[in-house]
mmCIF file of N, CA and C in Angstrom:
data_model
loop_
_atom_site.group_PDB
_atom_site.id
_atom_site.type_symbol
_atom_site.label_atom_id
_atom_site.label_comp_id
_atom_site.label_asym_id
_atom_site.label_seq_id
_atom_site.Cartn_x
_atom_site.Cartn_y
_atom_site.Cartn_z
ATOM 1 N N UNK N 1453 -121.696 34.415 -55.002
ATOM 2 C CA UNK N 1453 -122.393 35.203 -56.005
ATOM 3 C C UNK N 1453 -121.864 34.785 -57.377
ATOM 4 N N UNK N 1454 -123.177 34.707 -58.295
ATOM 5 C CA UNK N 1454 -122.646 34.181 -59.466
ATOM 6 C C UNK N 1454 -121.801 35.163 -60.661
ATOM 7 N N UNK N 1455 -120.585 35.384 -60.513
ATOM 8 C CA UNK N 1455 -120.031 36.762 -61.246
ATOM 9 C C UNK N 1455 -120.324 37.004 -62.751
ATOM 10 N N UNK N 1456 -120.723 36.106 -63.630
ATOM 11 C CA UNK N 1456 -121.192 36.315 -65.411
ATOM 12 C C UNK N 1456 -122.255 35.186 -65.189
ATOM 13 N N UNK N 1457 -123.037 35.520 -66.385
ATOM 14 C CA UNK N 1457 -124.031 34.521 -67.016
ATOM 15 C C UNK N 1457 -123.178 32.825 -67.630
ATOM 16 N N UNK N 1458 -124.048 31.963 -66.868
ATOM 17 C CA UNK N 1458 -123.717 30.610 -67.191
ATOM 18 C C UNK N 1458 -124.370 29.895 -67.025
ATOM 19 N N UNK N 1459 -124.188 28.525 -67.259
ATOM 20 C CA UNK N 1459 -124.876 27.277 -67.432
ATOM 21 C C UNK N 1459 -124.760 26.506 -66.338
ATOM 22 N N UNK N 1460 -125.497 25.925 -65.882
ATOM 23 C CA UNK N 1460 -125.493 25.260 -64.486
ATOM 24 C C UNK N 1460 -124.812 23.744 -65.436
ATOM 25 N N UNK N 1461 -123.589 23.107 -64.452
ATOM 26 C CA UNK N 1461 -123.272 21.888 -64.946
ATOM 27 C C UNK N 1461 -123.591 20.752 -63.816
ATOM 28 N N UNK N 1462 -123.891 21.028 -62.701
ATOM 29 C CA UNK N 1462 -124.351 20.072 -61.815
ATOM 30 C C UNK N 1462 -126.130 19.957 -62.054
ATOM 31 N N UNK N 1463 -126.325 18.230 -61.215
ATOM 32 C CA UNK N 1463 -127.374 17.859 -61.515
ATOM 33 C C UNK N 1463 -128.487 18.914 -60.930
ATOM 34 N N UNK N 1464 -128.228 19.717 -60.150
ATOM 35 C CA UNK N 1464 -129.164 20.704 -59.787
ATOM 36 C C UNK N 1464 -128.869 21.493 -58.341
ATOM 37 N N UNK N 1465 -129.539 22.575 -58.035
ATOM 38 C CA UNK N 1465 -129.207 23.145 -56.761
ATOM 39 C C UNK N 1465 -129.855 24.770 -56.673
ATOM 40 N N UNK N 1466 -129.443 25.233 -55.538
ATOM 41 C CA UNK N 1466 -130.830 26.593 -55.680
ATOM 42 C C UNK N 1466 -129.841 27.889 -55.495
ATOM 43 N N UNK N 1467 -130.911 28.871 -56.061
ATOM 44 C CA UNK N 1467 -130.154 29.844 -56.223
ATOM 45 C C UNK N 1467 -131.063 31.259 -55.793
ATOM 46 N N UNK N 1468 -130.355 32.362 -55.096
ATOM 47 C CA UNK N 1468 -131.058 33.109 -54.692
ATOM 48 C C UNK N 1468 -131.131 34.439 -55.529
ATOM 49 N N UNK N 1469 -132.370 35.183 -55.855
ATOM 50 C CA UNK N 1469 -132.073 36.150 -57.013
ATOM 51 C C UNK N 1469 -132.525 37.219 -56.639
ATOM 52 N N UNK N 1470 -133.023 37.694 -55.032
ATOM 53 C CA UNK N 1470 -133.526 38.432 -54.533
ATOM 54 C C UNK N 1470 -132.483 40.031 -55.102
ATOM 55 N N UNK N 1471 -131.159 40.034 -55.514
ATOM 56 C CA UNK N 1471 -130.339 41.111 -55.913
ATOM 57 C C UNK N 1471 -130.848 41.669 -57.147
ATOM 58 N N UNK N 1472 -130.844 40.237 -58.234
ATOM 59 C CA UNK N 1472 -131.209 40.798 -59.222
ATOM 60 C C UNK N 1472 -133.380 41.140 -59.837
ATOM 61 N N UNK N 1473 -133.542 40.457 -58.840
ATOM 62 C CA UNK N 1473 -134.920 40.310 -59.347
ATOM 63 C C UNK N 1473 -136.469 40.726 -58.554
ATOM 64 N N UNK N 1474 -135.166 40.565 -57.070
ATOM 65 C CA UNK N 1474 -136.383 40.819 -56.394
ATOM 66 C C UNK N 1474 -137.239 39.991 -55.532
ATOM 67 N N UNK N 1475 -136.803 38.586 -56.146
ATOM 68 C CA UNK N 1475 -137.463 37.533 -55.653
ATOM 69 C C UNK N 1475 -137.290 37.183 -54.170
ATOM 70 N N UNK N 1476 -138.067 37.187 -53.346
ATOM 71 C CA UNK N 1476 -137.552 36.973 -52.019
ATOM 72 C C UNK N 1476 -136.953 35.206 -51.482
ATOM 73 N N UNK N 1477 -137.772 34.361 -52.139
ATOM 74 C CA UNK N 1477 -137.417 32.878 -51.962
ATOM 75 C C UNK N 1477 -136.169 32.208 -52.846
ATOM 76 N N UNK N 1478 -135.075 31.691 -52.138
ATOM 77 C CA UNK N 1478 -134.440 30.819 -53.401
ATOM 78 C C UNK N 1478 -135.447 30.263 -54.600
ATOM 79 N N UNK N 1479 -135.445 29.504 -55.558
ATOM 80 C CA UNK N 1479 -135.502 28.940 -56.707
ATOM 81 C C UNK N 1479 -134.349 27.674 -56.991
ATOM 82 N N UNK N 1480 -134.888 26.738 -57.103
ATOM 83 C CA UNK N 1480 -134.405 25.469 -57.952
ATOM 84 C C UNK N 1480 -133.966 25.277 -59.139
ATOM 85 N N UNK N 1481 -132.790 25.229 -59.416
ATOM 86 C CA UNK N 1481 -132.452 24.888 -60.659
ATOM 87 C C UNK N 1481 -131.942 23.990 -61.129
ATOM 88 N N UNK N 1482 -132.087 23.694 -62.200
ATOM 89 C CA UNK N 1482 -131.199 21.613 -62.930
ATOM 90 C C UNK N 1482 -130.617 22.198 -63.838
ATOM 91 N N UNK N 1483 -129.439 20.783 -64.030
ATOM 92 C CA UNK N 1483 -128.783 20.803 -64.932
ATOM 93 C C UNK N 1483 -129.087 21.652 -66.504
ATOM 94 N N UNK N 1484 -128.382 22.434 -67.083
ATOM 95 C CA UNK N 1484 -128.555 22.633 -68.264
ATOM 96 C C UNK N 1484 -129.203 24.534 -68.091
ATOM 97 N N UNK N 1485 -129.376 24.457 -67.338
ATOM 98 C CA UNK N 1485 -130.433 26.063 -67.092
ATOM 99 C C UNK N 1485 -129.855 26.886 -66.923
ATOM 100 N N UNK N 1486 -129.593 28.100 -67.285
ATOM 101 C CA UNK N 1486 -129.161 29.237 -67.329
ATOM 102 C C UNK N 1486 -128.879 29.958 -66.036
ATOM 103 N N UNK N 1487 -127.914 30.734 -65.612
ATOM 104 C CA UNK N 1487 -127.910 31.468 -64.318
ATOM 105 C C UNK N 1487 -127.439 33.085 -65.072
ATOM 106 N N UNK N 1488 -128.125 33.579 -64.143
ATOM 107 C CA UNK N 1488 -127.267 35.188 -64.261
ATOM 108 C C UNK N 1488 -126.554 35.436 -63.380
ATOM 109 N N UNK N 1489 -125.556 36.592 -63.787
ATOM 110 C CA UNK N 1489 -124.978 37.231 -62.858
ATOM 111 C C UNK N 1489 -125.574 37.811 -61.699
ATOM 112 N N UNK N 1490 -124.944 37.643 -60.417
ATOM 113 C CA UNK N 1490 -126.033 38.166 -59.794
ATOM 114 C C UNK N 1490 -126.871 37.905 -58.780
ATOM 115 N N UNK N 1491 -126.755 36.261 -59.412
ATOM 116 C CA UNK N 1491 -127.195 35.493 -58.285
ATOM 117 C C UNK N 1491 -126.401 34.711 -57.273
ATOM 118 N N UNK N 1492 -127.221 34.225 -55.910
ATOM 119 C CA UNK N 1492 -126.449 34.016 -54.964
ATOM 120 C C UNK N 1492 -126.757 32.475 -54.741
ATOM 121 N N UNK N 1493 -125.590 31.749 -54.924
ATOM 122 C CA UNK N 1493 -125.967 30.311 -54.547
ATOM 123 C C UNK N 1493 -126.268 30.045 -53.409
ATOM 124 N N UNK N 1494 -127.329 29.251 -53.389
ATOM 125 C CA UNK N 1494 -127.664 28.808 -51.682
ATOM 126 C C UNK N 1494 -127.128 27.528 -51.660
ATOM 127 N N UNK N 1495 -126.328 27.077 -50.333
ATOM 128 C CA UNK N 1495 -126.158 25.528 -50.135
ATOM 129 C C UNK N 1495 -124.889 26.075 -50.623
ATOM 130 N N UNK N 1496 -124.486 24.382 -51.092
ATOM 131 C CA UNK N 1496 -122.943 23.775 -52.060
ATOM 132 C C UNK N 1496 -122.587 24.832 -53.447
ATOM 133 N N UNK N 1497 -122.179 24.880 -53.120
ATOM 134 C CA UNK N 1497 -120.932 25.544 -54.406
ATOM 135 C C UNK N 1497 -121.686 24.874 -55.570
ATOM 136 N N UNK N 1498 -121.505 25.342 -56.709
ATOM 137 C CA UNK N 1498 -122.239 24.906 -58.242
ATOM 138 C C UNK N 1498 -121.581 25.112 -59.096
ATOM 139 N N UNK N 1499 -121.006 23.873 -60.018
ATOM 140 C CA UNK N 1499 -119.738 24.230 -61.486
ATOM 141 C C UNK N 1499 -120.957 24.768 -62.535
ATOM 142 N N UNK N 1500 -120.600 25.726 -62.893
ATOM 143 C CA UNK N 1500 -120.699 26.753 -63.960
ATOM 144 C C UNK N 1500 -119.832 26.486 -64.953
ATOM 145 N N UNK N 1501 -120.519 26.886 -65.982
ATOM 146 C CA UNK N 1501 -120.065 27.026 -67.627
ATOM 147 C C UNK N 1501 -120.345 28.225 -67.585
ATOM 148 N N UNK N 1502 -118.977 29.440 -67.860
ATOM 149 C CA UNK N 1502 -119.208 30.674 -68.100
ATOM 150 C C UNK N 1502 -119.777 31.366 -69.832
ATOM 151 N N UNK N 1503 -121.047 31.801 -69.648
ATOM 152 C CA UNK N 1503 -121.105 32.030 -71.687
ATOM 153 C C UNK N 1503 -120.842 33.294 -71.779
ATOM 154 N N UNK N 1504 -120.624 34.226 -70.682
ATOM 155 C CA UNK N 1504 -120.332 35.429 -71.168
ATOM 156 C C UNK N 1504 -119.818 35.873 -70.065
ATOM 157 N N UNK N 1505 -118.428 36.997 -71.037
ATOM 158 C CA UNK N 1505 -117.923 37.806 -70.282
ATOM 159 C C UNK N 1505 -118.645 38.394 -69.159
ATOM 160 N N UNK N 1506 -117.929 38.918 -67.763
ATOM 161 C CA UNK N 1506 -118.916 39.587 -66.797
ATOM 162 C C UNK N 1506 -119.609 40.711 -67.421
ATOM 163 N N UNK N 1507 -118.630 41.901 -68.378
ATOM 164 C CA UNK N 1507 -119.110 42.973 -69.123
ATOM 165 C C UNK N 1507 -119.994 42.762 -70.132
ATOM 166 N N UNK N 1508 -120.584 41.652 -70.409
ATOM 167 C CA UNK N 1508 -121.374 41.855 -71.430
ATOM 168 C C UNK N 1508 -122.581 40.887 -70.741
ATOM 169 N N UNK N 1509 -122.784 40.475 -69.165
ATOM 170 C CA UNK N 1509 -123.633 39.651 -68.359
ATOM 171 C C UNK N 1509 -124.905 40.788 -68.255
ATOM 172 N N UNK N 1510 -126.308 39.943 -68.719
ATOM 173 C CA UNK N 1510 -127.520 40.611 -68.001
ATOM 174 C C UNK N 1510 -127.436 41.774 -67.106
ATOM 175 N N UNK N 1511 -126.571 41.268 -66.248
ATOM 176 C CA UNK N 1511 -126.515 42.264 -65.143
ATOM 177 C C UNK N 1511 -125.909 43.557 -65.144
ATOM 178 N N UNK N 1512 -124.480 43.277 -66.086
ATOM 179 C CA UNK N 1512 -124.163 45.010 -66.245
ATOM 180 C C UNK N 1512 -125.070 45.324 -67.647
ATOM 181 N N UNK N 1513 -125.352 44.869 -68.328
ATOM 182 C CA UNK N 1513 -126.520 45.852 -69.188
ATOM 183 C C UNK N 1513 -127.458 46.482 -68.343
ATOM 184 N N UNK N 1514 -127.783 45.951 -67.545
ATOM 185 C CA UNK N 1514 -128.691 46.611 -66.594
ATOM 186 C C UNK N 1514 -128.073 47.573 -65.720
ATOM 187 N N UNK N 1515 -127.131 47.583 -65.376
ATOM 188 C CA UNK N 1515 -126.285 48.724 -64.692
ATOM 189 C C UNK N 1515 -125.911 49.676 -65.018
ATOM 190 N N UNK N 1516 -125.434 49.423 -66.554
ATOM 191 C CA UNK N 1516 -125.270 50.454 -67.704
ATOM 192 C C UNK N 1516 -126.487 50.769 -68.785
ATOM 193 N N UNK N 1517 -127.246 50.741 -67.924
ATOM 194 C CA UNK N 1517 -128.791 51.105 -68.698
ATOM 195 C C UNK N 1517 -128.766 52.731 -68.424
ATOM 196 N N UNK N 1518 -128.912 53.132 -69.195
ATOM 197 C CA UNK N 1518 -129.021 55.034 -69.294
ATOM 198 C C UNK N 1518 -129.953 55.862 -68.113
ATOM 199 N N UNK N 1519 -131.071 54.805 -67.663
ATOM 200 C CA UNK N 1519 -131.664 55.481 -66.674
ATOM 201 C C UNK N 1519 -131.217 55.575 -65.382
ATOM 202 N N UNK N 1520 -130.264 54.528 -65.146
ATOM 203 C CA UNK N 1520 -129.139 54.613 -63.954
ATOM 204 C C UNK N 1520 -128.568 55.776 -64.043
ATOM 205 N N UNK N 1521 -127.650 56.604 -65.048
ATOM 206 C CA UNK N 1521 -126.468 57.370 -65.178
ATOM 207 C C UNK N 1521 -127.336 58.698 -64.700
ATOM 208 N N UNK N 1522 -128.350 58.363 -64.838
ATOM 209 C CA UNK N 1522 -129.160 60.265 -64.608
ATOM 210 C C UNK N 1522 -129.211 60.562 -63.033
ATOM 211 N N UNK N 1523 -129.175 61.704 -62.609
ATOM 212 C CA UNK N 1523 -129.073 62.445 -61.302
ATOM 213 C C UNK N 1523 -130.712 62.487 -61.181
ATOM 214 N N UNK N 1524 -131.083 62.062 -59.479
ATOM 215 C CA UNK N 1524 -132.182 62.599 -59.075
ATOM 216 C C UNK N 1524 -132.488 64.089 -59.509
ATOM 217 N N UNK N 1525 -133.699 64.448 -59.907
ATOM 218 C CA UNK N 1525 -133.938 65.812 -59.569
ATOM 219 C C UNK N 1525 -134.536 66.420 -58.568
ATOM 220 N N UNK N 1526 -134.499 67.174 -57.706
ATOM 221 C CA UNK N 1526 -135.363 67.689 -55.857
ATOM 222 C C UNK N 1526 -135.676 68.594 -56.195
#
């Protein structure tokens, strides 16, 4: 799992985003392209360039989005 937002540094490889997105199929990615937190590498391991802290990754903004913190109402 990819723990912060980064840059893919290998020539390419796939990645699964069904956690964060929903998507049910891996996705292909190349060199230079962005990953979020979040996602799950499929296959070989992938060197990453980290650009952001985990706390400030796509993914916890979305976790710490205000409509999370609220209680069901029944």
């Amino acid at each position: 799992v990819v723990p912060a937002d980064a840059r893919l540094l290998d020539t390419g490889g796939r990645l699964d985003l069904a956690f964060v997105t929903g998507e049910q199929e891996p996705g292909s990615i190349t060199a230079g392209d962005l990953v979020g937190a979040g996602g799950r590498v499929v296959g070989e391991a992938l060197r990453l360039e980290v650009l952001r802290r985990v706390s400030h990754s796509r993914l916890a903004e979305l976790w710490n989005h205000p409509v999370f913190a609220q209680r069901p109402s029944h």
